[in-house]
């Protein structure tokens, strides 16, 4: 049986089994998504990780219908302890919220020292005067603010100082803990800070669709605790977001055995072995360039 962990993603995606998996989820969008996945898998940090974990993380993004190009900021696949890890971007949360049809407006901004006057966390009053101009890349925001207003009129503000964001990163980020930011946090600190405050706002105060709940759970799941290539299209919602975050489970509990069997990496390995046997080019014996 093929050791899929070491088979490059590009070669895995050439098998009928993998093509069919992504085709079932994305339909006519599958070729473009798979092309992006191939390019991402060539990143230096992902070349030596378990290649099936990259596929698994990409499948989460696919079922959420979020692009994985790093420059777009919707979702990322990042290396973590020899695995490819799915990670939401702030634009991904905004996109999922927009699809719900319940948000009239939703935005997040970085706040600089010459714009900030005061913040009252009790009344949620931000004394803020915009001062838009080209800034020195070395100038750091002093904080990050996010806001939503629902169709029914309910609205909510959240403001975190940069130090609050960084304390949260050091305490909770599994891939960028410690004093110095690493990975995506090092490359795109402001984008990750905006994601942090948006996630806090939505998970505590916003109405959450099944996709939004799944995004929050997947964003918190480490590869060693998530060995299955999951079906991430649940039919039922959890009783509360607190249960969802604390238990770190699928919204419908554990997936059914049928779904587990269909997406189990060992079963996929058998299916891909059959692909190889019936493929006269035998792609695993002729590595891609």
mmCIF file of N, CA and C in Angstrom, residues 140-254:
data_model
loop_
_atom_site.group_PDB
_atom_site.id
_atom_site.type_symbol
_atom_site.label_atom_id
_atom_site.label_comp_id
_atom_site.label_asym_id
_atom_site.label_seq_id
_atom_site.Cartn_x
_atom_site.Cartn_y
_atom_site.Cartn_z
ATOM 1 N N UNK A 140 3.339 50.601 13.825
ATOM 2 C CA UNK A 140 2.449 49.538 14.261
ATOM 3 C C UNK A 140 1.144 50.108 14.803
ATOM 4 N N UNK A 141 0.005 49.436 14.520
ATOM 5 C CA UNK A 141 -1.255 49.847 15.130
ATOM 6 C C UNK A 141 -1.185 49.710 16.654
ATOM 7 N N UNK A 142 -1.976 50.518 17.342
ATOM 8 C CA UNK A 142 -2.053 50.398 18.804
ATOM 9 C C UNK A 142 -3.190 49.472 19.210
ATOM 10 N N UNK A 143 -4.065 49.141 18.259
ATOM 11 C CA UNK A 143 -5.169 48.252 18.575
ATOM 12 C C UNK A 143 -5.944 47.850 17.339
ATOM 13 N N UNK A 144 -6.983 47.027 17.554
ATOM 14 C CA UNK A 144 -7.784 46.493 16.455
ATOM 15 C C UNK A 144 -9.246 46.505 16.878
ATOM 16 N N UNK A 145 -10.104 46.994 16.003
ATOM 17 C CA UNK A 145 -11.521 47.129 16.305
ATOM 18 C C UNK A 145 -12.351 46.386 15.275
ATOM 19 N N UNK A 146 -13.405 45.723 15.731
ATOM 20 C CA UNK A 146 -14.325 45.055 14.824
ATOM 21 C C UNK A 146 -15.752 45.353 15.260
ATOM 22 N N UNK A 147 -16.655 45.321 14.304
ATOM 23 C CA UNK A 147 -18.037 45.743 14.541
ATOM 24 C C UNK A 147 -18.964 44.995 13.602
ATOM 25 N N UNK A 148 -20.157 44.642 14.105
ATOM 26 C CA UNK A 148 -21.188 44.156 13.196
ATOM 27 C C UNK A 148 -22.537 44.755 13.566
ATOM 28 N N UNK A 149 -23.409 44.814 12.578
ATOM 29 C CA UNK A 149 -24.807 45.175 12.778
ATOM 30 C C UNK A 149 -25.653 44.162 12.031
ATOM 31 N N UNK A 150 -26.616 43.581 12.737
ATOM 32 C CA UNK A 150 -27.476 42.577 12.138
ATOM 33 C C UNK A 150 -28.663 43.214 11.427
ATOM 34 N N UNK A 151 -29.308 42.440 10.591
ATOM 35 C CA UNK A 151 -30.494 42.909 9.887
ATOM 36 C C UNK A 151 -31.567 43.342 10.881
ATOM 37 N N UNK A 152 -31.628 42.658 12.041
ATOM 38 C CA UNK A 152 -32.653 42.994 13.034
ATOM 39 C C UNK A 152 -32.303 44.218 13.882
ATOM 40 N N UNK A 153 -31.129 44.837 13.630
ATOM 41 C CA UNK A 153 -30.740 46.047 14.323
ATOM 42 C C UNK A 153 -29.743 45.871 15.442
ATOM 43 N N UNK A 154 -29.541 44.643 15.903
ATOM 44 C CA UNK A 154 -28.561 44.406 16.973
ATOM 45 C C UNK A 154 -27.157 44.700 16.459
ATOM 46 N N UNK A 155 -26.358 45.411 17.273
ATOM 47 C CA UNK A 155 -24.993 45.709 16.870
ATOM 48 C C UNK A 155 -24.036 45.511 18.034
ATOM 49 N N UNK A 156 -22.766 45.287 17.696
ATOM 50 C CA UNK A 156 -21.764 44.982 18.719
ATOM 51 C C UNK A 156 -20.396 45.462 18.261
ATOM 52 N N UNK A 157 -19.628 46.029 19.209
ATOM 53 C CA UNK A 157 -18.255 46.463 18.984
ATOM 54 C C UNK A 157 -17.317 45.622 19.846
ATOM 55 N N UNK A 158 -16.118 45.393 19.351
ATOM 56 C CA UNK A 158 -15.033 44.831 20.156
ATOM 57 C C UNK A 158 -13.760 45.584 19.804
ATOM 58 N N UNK A 159 -13.017 46.012 20.819
ATOM 59 C CA UNK A 159 -11.719 46.654 20.603
ATOM 60 C C UNK A 159 -10.690 45.971 21.492
ATOM 61 N N UNK A 160 -9.584 45.558 20.895
ATOM 62 C CA UNK A 160 -8.460 44.986 21.634
ATOM 63 C C UNK A 160 -7.217 45.824 21.363
ATOM 64 N N UNK A 161 -6.442 46.067 22.401
ATOM 65 C CA UNK A 161 -5.147 46.702 22.197
ATOM 66 C C UNK A 161 -4.216 45.706 21.516
ATOM 67 N N UNK A 162 -3.141 46.227 20.943
ATOM 68 C CA UNK A 162 -2.156 45.333 20.320
ATOM 69 C C UNK A 162 -1.573 44.379 21.354
ATOM 70 N N UNK A 163 -1.371 44.858 22.577
ATOM 71 C CA UNK A 163 -0.839 43.999 23.621
ATOM 72 C C UNK A 163 -1.814 42.883 23.976
ATOM 73 N N UNK A 164 -3.115 43.173 23.984
ATOM 74 C CA UNK A 164 -4.112 42.133 24.243
ATOM 75 C C UNK A 164 -4.072 41.064 23.147
ATOM 76 N N UNK A 165 -3.964 41.511 21.916
ATOM 77 C CA UNK A 165 -3.876 40.567 20.797
ATOM 78 C C UNK A 165 -2.632 39.696 20.946
ATOM 79 N N UNK A 166 -1.512 40.325 21.284
ATOM 80 C CA UNK A 166 -0.267 39.562 21.371
ATOM 81 C C UNK A 166 -0.277 38.608 22.560
ATOM 82 N N UNK A 167 -0.901 38.994 23.657
ATOM 83 C CA UNK A 167 -1.043 38.075 24.783
ATOM 84 C C UNK A 167 -1.873 36.870 24.379
ATOM 85 N N UNK A 168 -2.936 37.125 23.620
ATOM 86 C CA UNK A 168 -3.777 36.030 23.136
ATOM 87 C C UNK A 168 -2.982 35.112 22.215
ATOM 88 N N UNK A 169 -2.189 35.709 21.317
ATOM 89 C CA UNK A 169 -1.365 34.899 20.411
ATOM 90 C C UNK A 169 -0.406 34.015 21.197
ATOM 91 N N UNK A 170 0.289 34.597 22.175
ATOM 92 C CA UNK A 170 1.270 33.828 22.941
ATOM 93 C C UNK A 170 0.623 32.700 23.733
ATOM 94 N N UNK A 171 -0.592 32.932 24.183
ATOM 95 C CA UNK A 171 -1.253 31.936 25.025
ATOM 96 C C UNK A 171 -1.957 30.851 24.232
ATOM 97 N N UNK A 172 -2.588 31.216 23.101
ATOM 98 C CA UNK A 172 -3.478 30.283 22.424
ATOM 99 C C UNK A 172 -3.005 29.807 21.056
ATOM 100 N N UNK A 173 -2.105 30.539 20.407
ATOM 101 C CA UNK A 173 -1.690 30.116 19.077
ATOM 102 C C UNK A 173 -0.807 28.882 19.170
ATOM 103 N N UNK A 174 -1.238 27.801 18.535
ATOM 104 C CA UNK A 174 -0.480 26.556 18.576
ATOM 105 C C UNK A 174 0.724 26.600 17.647
ATOM 106 N N UNK A 175 0.670 27.484 16.662
ATOM 107 C CA UNK A 175 1.746 27.550 15.682
ATOM 108 C C UNK A 175 2.620 28.784 15.826
ATOM 109 N N UNK A 176 2.199 29.723 16.679
ATOM 110 C CA UNK A 176 2.981 30.946 16.832
ATOM 111 C C UNK A 176 3.010 31.402 18.283
ATOM 112 N N UNK A 177 3.076 30.445 19.199
ATOM 113 C CA UNK A 177 3.200 30.806 20.601
ATOM 114 C C UNK A 177 4.612 31.312 20.891
ATOM 115 N N UNK A 178 4.834 31.805 22.076
ATOM 116 C CA UNK A 178 6.148 32.328 22.411
ATOM 117 C C UNK A 178 6.211 33.824 22.199
ATOM 118 N N UNK A 179 7.338 34.394 22.571
ATOM 119 C CA UNK A 179 7.479 35.840 22.526
ATOM 120 C C UNK A 179 7.482 36.400 21.116
ATOM 121 N N UNK A 180 8.085 35.680 20.186
ATOM 122 C CA UNK A 180 8.244 36.209 18.833
ATOM 123 C C UNK A 180 7.272 35.528 17.873
ATOM 124 N N UNK A 181 6.504 36.296 17.088
ATOM 125 C CA UNK A 181 5.579 35.696 16.128
ATOM 126 C C UNK A 181 6.304 34.815 15.112
ATOM 127 N N UNK A 182 5.647 33.734 14.706
ATOM 128 C CA UNK A 182 6.198 32.824 13.700
ATOM 129 C C UNK A 182 5.140 32.542 12.645
ATOM 130 N N UNK A 183 5.587 32.001 11.518
ATOM 131 C CA UNK A 183 4.658 31.572 10.486
ATOM 132 C C UNK A 183 3.825 32.706 9.936
ATOM 133 N N UNK A 184 2.510 32.462 9.801
ATOM 134 C CA UNK A 184 1.616 33.468 9.248
ATOM 135 C C UNK A 184 1.591 34.717 10.116
ATOM 136 N N UNK A 185 1.708 34.535 11.437
ATOM 137 C CA UNK A 185 1.727 35.698 12.330
ATOM 138 C C UNK A 185 2.929 36.596 12.036
ATOM 139 N N UNK A 186 4.063 36.012 11.705
ATOM 140 C CA UNK A 186 5.244 36.816 11.391
ATOM 141 C C UNK A 186 5.088 37.522 10.050
ATOM 142 N N UNK A 187 4.469 36.847 9.088
ATOM 143 C CA UNK A 187 4.333 37.401 7.742
ATOM 144 C C UNK A 187 3.175 38.390 7.628
ATOM 145 N N UNK A 188 2.083 38.125 8.346
ATOM 146 C CA UNK A 188 0.873 38.937 8.199
ATOM 147 C C UNK A 188 0.255 39.189 9.576
ATOM 148 N N UNK A 189 0.996 39.887 10.416
ATOM 149 C CA UNK A 189 0.555 40.084 11.796
ATOM 150 C C UNK A 189 -0.791 40.802 11.870
ATOM 151 N N UNK A 190 -0.944 41.900 11.123
ATOM 152 C CA UNK A 190 -2.182 42.671 11.213
ATOM 153 C C UNK A 190 -3.388 41.848 10.761
ATOM 154 N N UNK A 191 -3.219 41.070 9.689
ATOM 155 C CA UNK A 191 -4.325 40.234 9.208
ATOM 156 C C UNK A 191 -4.729 39.202 10.258
ATOM 157 N N UNK A 192 -3.748 38.599 10.926
ATOM 158 C CA UNK A 192 -4.054 37.615 11.957
ATOM 159 C C UNK A 192 -4.651 38.282 13.193
ATOM 160 N N UNK A 193 -4.216 39.498 13.499
ATOM 161 C CA UNK A 193 -4.804 40.231 14.624
ATOM 162 C C UNK A 193 -6.266 40.554 14.343
ATOM 163 N N UNK A 194 -6.568 40.971 13.116
ATOM 164 C CA UNK A 194 -7.955 41.237 12.747
ATOM 165 C C UNK A 194 -8.792 39.973 12.832
ATOM 166 N N UNK A 195 -8.218 38.852 12.414
ATOM 167 C CA UNK A 195 -8.946 37.586 12.532
ATOM 168 C C UNK A 195 -9.264 37.273 13.986
ATOM 169 N N UNK A 196 -8.309 37.538 14.867
ATOM 170 C CA UNK A 196 -8.492 37.237 16.279
ATOM 171 C C UNK A 196 -9.670 37.999 16.867
ATOM 172 N N UNK A 197 -9.764 39.308 16.571
ATOM 173 C CA UNK A 197 -10.859 40.091 17.143
ATOM 174 C C UNK A 197 -12.194 39.759 16.473
ATOM 175 N N UNK A 198 -12.176 39.471 15.165
ATOM 176 C CA UNK A 198 -13.414 39.082 14.481
ATOM 177 C C UNK A 198 -13.928 37.754 15.028
ATOM 178 N N UNK A 199 -13.034 36.810 15.208
ATOM 179 C CA UNK A 199 -13.427 35.501 15.736
ATOM 180 C C UNK A 199 -14.008 35.645 17.135
ATOM 181 N N UNK A 200 -13.392 36.488 17.954
ATOM 182 C CA UNK A 200 -13.903 36.737 19.294
ATOM 183 C C UNK A 200 -15.302 37.351 19.241
ATOM 184 N N UNK A 201 -15.484 38.322 18.360
ATOM 185 C CA UNK A 201 -16.773 38.994 18.230
ATOM 186 C C UNK A 201 -17.869 38.035 17.782
ATOM 187 N N UNK A 202 -17.589 37.291 16.709
ATOM 188 C CA UNK A 202 -18.615 36.419 16.140
ATOM 189 C C UNK A 202 -18.946 35.254 17.060
ATOM 190 N N UNK A 203 -17.923 34.624 17.648
ATOM 191 C CA UNK A 203 -18.167 33.431 18.463
ATOM 192 C C UNK A 203 -18.928 33.754 19.740
ATOM 193 N N UNK A 204 -18.801 34.996 20.241
ATOM 194 C CA UNK A 204 -19.480 35.373 21.476
ATOM 195 C C UNK A 204 -20.834 36.040 21.252
ATOM 196 N N UNK A 205 -20.964 36.797 20.158
ATOM 197 C CA UNK A 205 -22.136 37.643 20.010
ATOM 198 C C UNK A 205 -22.915 37.438 18.721
ATOM 199 N N UNK A 206 -22.314 36.838 17.705
ATOM 200 C CA UNK A 206 -22.976 36.765 16.414
ATOM 201 C C UNK A 206 -23.765 35.485 16.209
ATOM 202 N N UNK A 207 -24.834 35.529 15.408
ATOM 203 C CA UNK A 207 -25.503 34.298 14.993
ATOM 204 C C UNK A 207 -24.578 33.512 14.070
ATOM 205 N N UNK A 208 -24.454 32.213 14.321
ATOM 206 C CA UNK A 208 -23.489 31.397 13.601
ATOM 207 C C UNK A 208 -24.191 30.341 12.760
ATOM 208 N N UNK A 209 -23.897 30.337 11.474
ATOM 209 C CA UNK A 209 -24.362 29.254 10.620
ATOM 210 C C UNK A 209 -23.530 28.008 10.898
ATOM 211 N N UNK A 210 -23.936 26.881 10.346
ATOM 212 C CA UNK A 210 -23.180 25.642 10.503
ATOM 213 C C UNK A 210 -21.765 25.808 9.960
ATOM 214 N N UNK A 211 -21.631 26.486 8.811
ATOM 215 C CA UNK A 211 -20.302 26.689 8.241
ATOM 216 C C UNK A 211 -19.431 27.553 9.154
ATOM 217 N N UNK A 212 -20.013 28.576 9.766
ATOM 218 C CA UNK A 212 -19.247 29.428 10.674
ATOM 219 C C UNK A 212 -18.805 28.643 11.912
ATOM 220 N N UNK A 213 -19.693 27.812 12.426
ATOM 221 C CA UNK A 213 -19.340 26.969 13.572
ATOM 222 C C UNK A 213 -18.208 26.016 13.208
ATOM 223 N N UNK A 214 -18.309 25.429 12.027
ATOM 224 C CA UNK A 214 -17.289 24.479 11.594
ATOM 225 C C UNK A 214 -15.949 25.179 11.401
ATOM 226 N N UNK A 215 -15.977 26.396 10.888
ATOM 227 C CA UNK A 215 -14.739 27.157 10.693
ATOM 228 C C UNK A 215 -14.058 27.414 12.028
ATOM 229 N N UNK A 216 -14.843 27.769 13.050
ATOM 230 C CA UNK A 216 -14.281 28.036 14.369
ATOM 231 C C UNK A 216 -13.654 26.780 14.942
ATOM 232 N N UNK A 217 -14.345 25.651 14.842
ATOM 233 C CA UNK A 217 -13.815 24.391 15.363
ATOM 234 C C UNK A 217 -12.558 23.975 14.609
ATOM 235 N N UNK A 218 -12.599 24.045 13.282
ATOM 236 C CA UNK A 218 -11.450 23.613 12.480
ATOM 237 C C UNK A 218 -10.244 24.503 12.729
ATOM 238 N N UNK A 219 -10.498 25.772 12.988
ATOM 239 C CA UNK A 219 -9.420 26.723 13.262
ATOM 240 C C UNK A 219 -8.739 26.413 14.594
ATOM 241 N N UNK A 220 -9.423 25.705 15.470
ATOM 242 C CA UNK A 220 -8.890 25.384 16.794
ATOM 243 C C UNK A 220 -8.353 23.962 16.890
ATOM 244 N N UNK A 221 -8.450 23.185 15.825
ATOM 245 C CA UNK A 221 -8.106 21.773 15.883
ATOM 246 C C UNK A 221 -6.679 21.541 15.427
ATOM 247 N N UNK A 222 -5.887 20.898 16.277
ATOM 248 C CA UNK A 222 -4.514 20.565 15.907
ATOM 249 C C UNK A 222 -4.496 19.243 15.157
ATOM 250 N N UNK A 223 -3.545 19.052 14.232
ATOM 251 C CA UNK A 223 -3.518 17.845 13.419
ATOM 252 C C UNK A 223 -3.463 16.561 14.225
ATOM 253 N N UNK A 224 -2.696 16.536 15.349
ATOM 254 C CA UNK A 224 -2.574 15.285 16.079
ATOM 255 C C UNK A 224 -3.882 14.872 16.728
ATOM 256 N N UNK A 225 -4.826 15.826 16.877
ATOM 257 C CA UNK A 225 -6.130 15.506 17.447
ATOM 258 C C UNK A 225 -7.191 15.329 16.382
ATOM 259 N N UNK A 226 -6.793 15.331 15.133
ATOM 260 C CA UNK A 226 -7.753 15.313 14.037
ATOM 261 C C UNK A 226 -7.186 14.505 12.884
ATOM 262 N N UNK A 227 -7.126 13.191 13.062
ATOM 263 C CA UNK A 227 -6.448 12.342 12.088
ATOM 264 C C UNK A 227 -7.334 11.952 10.915
ATOM 265 N N UNK A 228 -8.634 12.160 11.013
ATOM 266 C CA UNK A 228 -9.520 11.786 9.925
ATOM 267 C C UNK A 228 -9.599 12.892 8.887
ATOM 268 N N UNK A 229 -9.743 12.489 7.622
ATOM 269 C CA UNK A 229 -10.063 13.453 6.568
ATOM 270 C C UNK A 229 -11.567 13.642 6.620
ATOM 271 N N UNK A 230 -12.020 14.702 7.302
ATOM 272 C CA UNK A 230 -13.410 14.792 7.721
ATOM 273 C C UNK A 230 -14.351 15.239 6.617
ATOM 274 N N UNK A 231 -15.609 14.754 6.759
ATOM 275 C CA UNK A 231 -16.716 15.358 6.038
ATOM 276 C C UNK A 231 -17.148 16.560 6.854
ATOM 277 N N UNK A 232 -17.007 17.772 6.313
ATOM 278 C CA UNK A 232 -17.298 18.970 7.094
ATOM 279 C C UNK A 232 -18.562 19.656 6.592
ATOM 280 N N UNK A 233 -19.574 18.858 6.296
ATOM 281 C CA UNK A 233 -20.867 19.410 5.911
ATOM 282 C C UNK A 233 -21.944 18.830 6.812
ATOM 283 N N UNK A 234 -21.949 19.172 8.116
ATOM 284 C CA UNK A 234 -22.913 18.624 9.047
ATOM 285 C C UNK A 234 -24.314 19.150 8.782
ATOM 286 N N UNK A 235 -25.317 18.405 9.267
ATOM 287 C CA UNK A 235 -26.705 18.752 9.025
ATOM 288 C C UNK A 235 -27.370 19.431 10.207
ATOM 289 N N UNK A 236 -26.825 19.252 11.423
ATOM 290 C CA UNK A 236 -27.464 19.784 12.601
ATOM 291 C C UNK A 236 -26.525 20.721 13.338
ATOM 292 N N UNK A 237 -27.107 21.637 14.104
ATOM 293 C CA UNK A 237 -26.321 22.598 14.841
ATOM 294 C C UNK A 237 -26.171 22.154 16.291
ATOM 295 N N UNK A 238 -25.077 22.579 16.982
ATOM 296 C CA UNK A 238 -24.925 22.252 18.389
ATOM 297 C C UNK A 238 -25.897 23.065 19.224
ATOM 298 N N UNK A 239 -26.047 22.679 20.480
ATOM 299 C CA UNK A 239 -26.957 23.390 21.360
ATOM 300 C C UNK A 239 -26.424 24.765 21.727
ATOM 301 N N UNK A 240 -25.098 24.936 21.765
ATOM 302 C CA UNK A 240 -24.526 26.243 22.092
ATOM 303 C C UNK A 240 -23.119 26.331 21.551
ATOM 304 N N UNK A 241 -22.662 27.558 21.315
ATOM 305 C CA UNK A 241 -21.295 27.760 20.838
ATOM 306 C C UNK A 241 -20.290 27.393 21.919
ATOM 307 N N UNK A 242 -20.683 27.543 23.205
ATOM 308 C CA UNK A 242 -19.782 27.163 24.291
ATOM 309 C C UNK A 242 -19.459 25.675 24.225
ATOM 310 N N UNK A 243 -20.502 24.842 23.979
ATOM 311 C CA UNK A 243 -20.257 23.401 23.846
ATOM 312 C C UNK A 243 -19.339 23.127 22.670
ATOM 313 N N UNK A 244 -19.567 23.852 21.584
ATOM 314 C CA UNK A 244 -18.765 23.663 20.376
ATOM 315 C C UNK A 244 -17.297 23.955 20.634
ATOM 316 N N UNK A 245 -17.007 25.081 21.301
ATOM 317 C CA UNK A 245 -15.627 25.478 21.528
ATOM 318 C C UNK A 245 -14.957 24.628 22.596
ATOM 319 N N UNK A 246 -15.696 24.293 23.672
ATOM 320 C CA UNK A 246 -15.099 23.547 24.763
ATOM 321 C C UNK A 246 -14.812 22.098 24.368
ATOM 322 N N UNK A 247 -15.749 21.485 23.642
ATOM 323 C CA UNK A 247 -15.583 20.078 23.294
ATOM 324 C C UNK A 247 -14.780 19.870 22.036
ATOM 325 N N UNK A 248 -14.688 20.953 21.201
ATOM 326 C CA UNK A 248 -13.914 20.878 19.966
ATOM 327 C C UNK A 248 -14.363 19.706 19.101
ATOM 328 N N UNK A 249 -15.715 19.561 18.955
ATOM 329 C CA UNK A 249 -16.292 18.477 18.188
ATOM 330 C C UNK A 249 -17.018 19.030 16.981
ATOM 331 N N UNK A 250 -17.385 18.102 16.073
ATOM 332 C CA UNK A 250 -18.215 18.505 14.963
ATOM 333 C C UNK A 250 -19.551 18.983 15.498
ATOM 334 N N UNK A 251 -20.243 19.920 14.820
ATOM 335 C CA UNK A 251 -21.519 20.407 15.292
ATOM 336 C C UNK A 251 -22.537 19.306 15.512
ATOM 337 N N UNK A 252 -22.484 18.182 14.778
ATOM 338 C CA UNK A 252 -23.451 17.121 14.949
ATOM 339 C C UNK A 252 -22.876 15.991 15.806
ATOM 340 N N UNK A 253 -21.808 16.288 16.574
ATOM 341 C CA UNK A 253 -21.178 15.235 17.361
ATOM 342 C C UNK A 253 -20.163 14.518 16.508
ATOM 343 N N UNK A 254 -19.951 13.251 16.768
ATOM 344 C CA UNK A 254 -19.017 12.470 15.979
ATOM 345 C C UNK A 254 -19.626 12.142 14.631
#
